[in-house]
PDB file of C-alpha atoms in Angstrom:
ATOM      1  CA  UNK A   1       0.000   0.000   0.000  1.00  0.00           C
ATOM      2  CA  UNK A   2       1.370   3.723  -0.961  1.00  0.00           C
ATOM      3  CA  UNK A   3       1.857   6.217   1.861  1.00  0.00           C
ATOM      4  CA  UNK A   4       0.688  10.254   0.863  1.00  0.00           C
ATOM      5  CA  UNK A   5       4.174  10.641   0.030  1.00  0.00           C
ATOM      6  CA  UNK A   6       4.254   8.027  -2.378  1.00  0.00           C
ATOM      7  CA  UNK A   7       0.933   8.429  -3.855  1.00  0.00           C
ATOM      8  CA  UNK A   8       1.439  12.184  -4.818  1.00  0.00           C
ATOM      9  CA  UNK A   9       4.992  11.452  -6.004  1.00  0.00           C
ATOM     10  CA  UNK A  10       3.433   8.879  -8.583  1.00  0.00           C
ATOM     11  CA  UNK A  11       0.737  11.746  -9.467  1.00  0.00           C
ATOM     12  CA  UNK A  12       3.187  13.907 -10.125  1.00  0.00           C
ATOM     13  CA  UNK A  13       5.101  11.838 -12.339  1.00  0.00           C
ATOM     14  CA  UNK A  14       2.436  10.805 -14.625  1.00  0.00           C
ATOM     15  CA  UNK A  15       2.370  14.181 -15.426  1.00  0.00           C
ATOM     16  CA  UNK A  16       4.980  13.992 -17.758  1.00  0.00           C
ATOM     17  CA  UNK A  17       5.105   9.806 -18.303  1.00  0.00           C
ATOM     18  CA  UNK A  18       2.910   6.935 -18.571  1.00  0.00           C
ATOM     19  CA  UNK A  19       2.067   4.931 -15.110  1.00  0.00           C
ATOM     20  CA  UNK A  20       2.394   1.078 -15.106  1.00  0.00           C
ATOM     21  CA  UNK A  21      -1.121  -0.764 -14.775  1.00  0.00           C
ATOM     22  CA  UNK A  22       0.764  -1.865 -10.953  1.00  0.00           C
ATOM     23  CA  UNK A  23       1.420   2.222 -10.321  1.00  0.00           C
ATOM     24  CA  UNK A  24      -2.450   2.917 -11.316  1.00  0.00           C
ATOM     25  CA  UNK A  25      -3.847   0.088  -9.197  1.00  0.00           C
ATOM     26  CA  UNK A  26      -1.733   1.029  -6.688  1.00  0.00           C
ATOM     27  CA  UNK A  27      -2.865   4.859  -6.288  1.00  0.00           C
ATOM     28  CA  UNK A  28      -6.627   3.960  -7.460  1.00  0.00           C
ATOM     29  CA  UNK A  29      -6.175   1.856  -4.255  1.00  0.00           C
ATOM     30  CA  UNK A  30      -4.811   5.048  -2.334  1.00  0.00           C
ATOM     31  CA  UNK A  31      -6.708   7.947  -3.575  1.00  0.00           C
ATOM     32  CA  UNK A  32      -9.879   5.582  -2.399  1.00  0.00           C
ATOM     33  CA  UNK A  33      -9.296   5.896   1.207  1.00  0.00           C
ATOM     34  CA  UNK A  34      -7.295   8.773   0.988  1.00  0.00           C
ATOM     35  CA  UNK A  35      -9.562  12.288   0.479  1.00  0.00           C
ATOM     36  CA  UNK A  36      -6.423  14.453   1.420  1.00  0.00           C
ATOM     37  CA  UNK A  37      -4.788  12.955  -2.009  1.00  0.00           C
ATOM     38  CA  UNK A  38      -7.818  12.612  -3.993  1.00  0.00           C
ATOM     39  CA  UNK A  39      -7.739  16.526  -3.107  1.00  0.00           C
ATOM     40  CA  UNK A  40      -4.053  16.853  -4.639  1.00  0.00           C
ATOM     41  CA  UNK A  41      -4.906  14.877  -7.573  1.00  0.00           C
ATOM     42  CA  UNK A  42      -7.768  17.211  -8.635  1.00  0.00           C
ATOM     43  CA  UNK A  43      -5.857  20.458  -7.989  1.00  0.00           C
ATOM     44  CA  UNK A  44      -2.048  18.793  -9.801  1.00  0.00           C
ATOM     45  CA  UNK A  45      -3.226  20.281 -12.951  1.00  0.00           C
ATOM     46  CA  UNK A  46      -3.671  23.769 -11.675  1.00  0.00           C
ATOM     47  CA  UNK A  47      -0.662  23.763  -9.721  1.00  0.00           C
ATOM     48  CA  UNK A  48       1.183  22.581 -12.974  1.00  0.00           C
ATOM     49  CA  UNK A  49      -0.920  25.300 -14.916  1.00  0.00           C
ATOM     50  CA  UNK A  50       0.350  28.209 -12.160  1.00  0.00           C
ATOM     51  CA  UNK A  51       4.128  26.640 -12.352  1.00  0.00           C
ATOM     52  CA  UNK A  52       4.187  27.049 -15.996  1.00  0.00           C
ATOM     53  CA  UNK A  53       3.023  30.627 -15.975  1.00  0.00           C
ATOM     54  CA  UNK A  54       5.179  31.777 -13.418  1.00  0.00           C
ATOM     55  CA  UNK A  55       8.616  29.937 -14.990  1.00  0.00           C
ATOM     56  CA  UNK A  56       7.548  31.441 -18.203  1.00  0.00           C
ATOM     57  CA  UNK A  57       7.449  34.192 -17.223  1.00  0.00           C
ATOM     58  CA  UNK A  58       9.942  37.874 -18.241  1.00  0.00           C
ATOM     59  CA  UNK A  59      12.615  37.819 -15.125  1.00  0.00           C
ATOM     60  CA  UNK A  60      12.963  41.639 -13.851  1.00  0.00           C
ATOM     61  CA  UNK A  61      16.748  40.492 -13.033  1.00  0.00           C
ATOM     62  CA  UNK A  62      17.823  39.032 -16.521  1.00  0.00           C
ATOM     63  CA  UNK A  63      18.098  41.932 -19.373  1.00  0.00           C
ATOM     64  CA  UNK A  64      18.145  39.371 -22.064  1.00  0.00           C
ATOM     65  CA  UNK A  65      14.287  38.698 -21.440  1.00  0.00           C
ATOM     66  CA  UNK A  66      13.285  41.949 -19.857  1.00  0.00           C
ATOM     67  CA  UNK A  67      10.588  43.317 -22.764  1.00  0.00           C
ATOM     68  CA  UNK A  68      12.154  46.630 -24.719  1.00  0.00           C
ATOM     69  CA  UNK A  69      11.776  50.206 -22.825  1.00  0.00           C
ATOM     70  CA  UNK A  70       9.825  52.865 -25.053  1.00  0.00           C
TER      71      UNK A  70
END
């Protein structure tokens, strides 16, 4: 049985690859009994949404991608 730790690591990371059928069963199991990380799984995609935004974002402290004065 995954602990929270576990179970939102393996959220995470099929976020960017495939989970084995073990790794699904395994946090379907969880995210069951678990409300705290059924909770974290709905809200992973906004949290990835925010992250992008904010790394893409221009960097005050780097001229190369500060936008051009007028």
């Amino acid at each position: 049985m995954l602990n929270c730790r576990q179970a939102t690591q393996l959220m995470s990371e099929s976020q960017d690859r495939p989970l084995t059928a073990g790794e699904k069963l395994a946090l379907k199991l969880h995210t069951l009994m678990c409300k705290g990380c059924r909770n974290f799984e709905q809200q992973l995609p906004v949290i990835r949404r925010i992250a992008r935004r904010y790394a893409d974002r221009p960097d005050n402290d780097n001229p190369q991608q500060q936008e051009p004065e007028q």
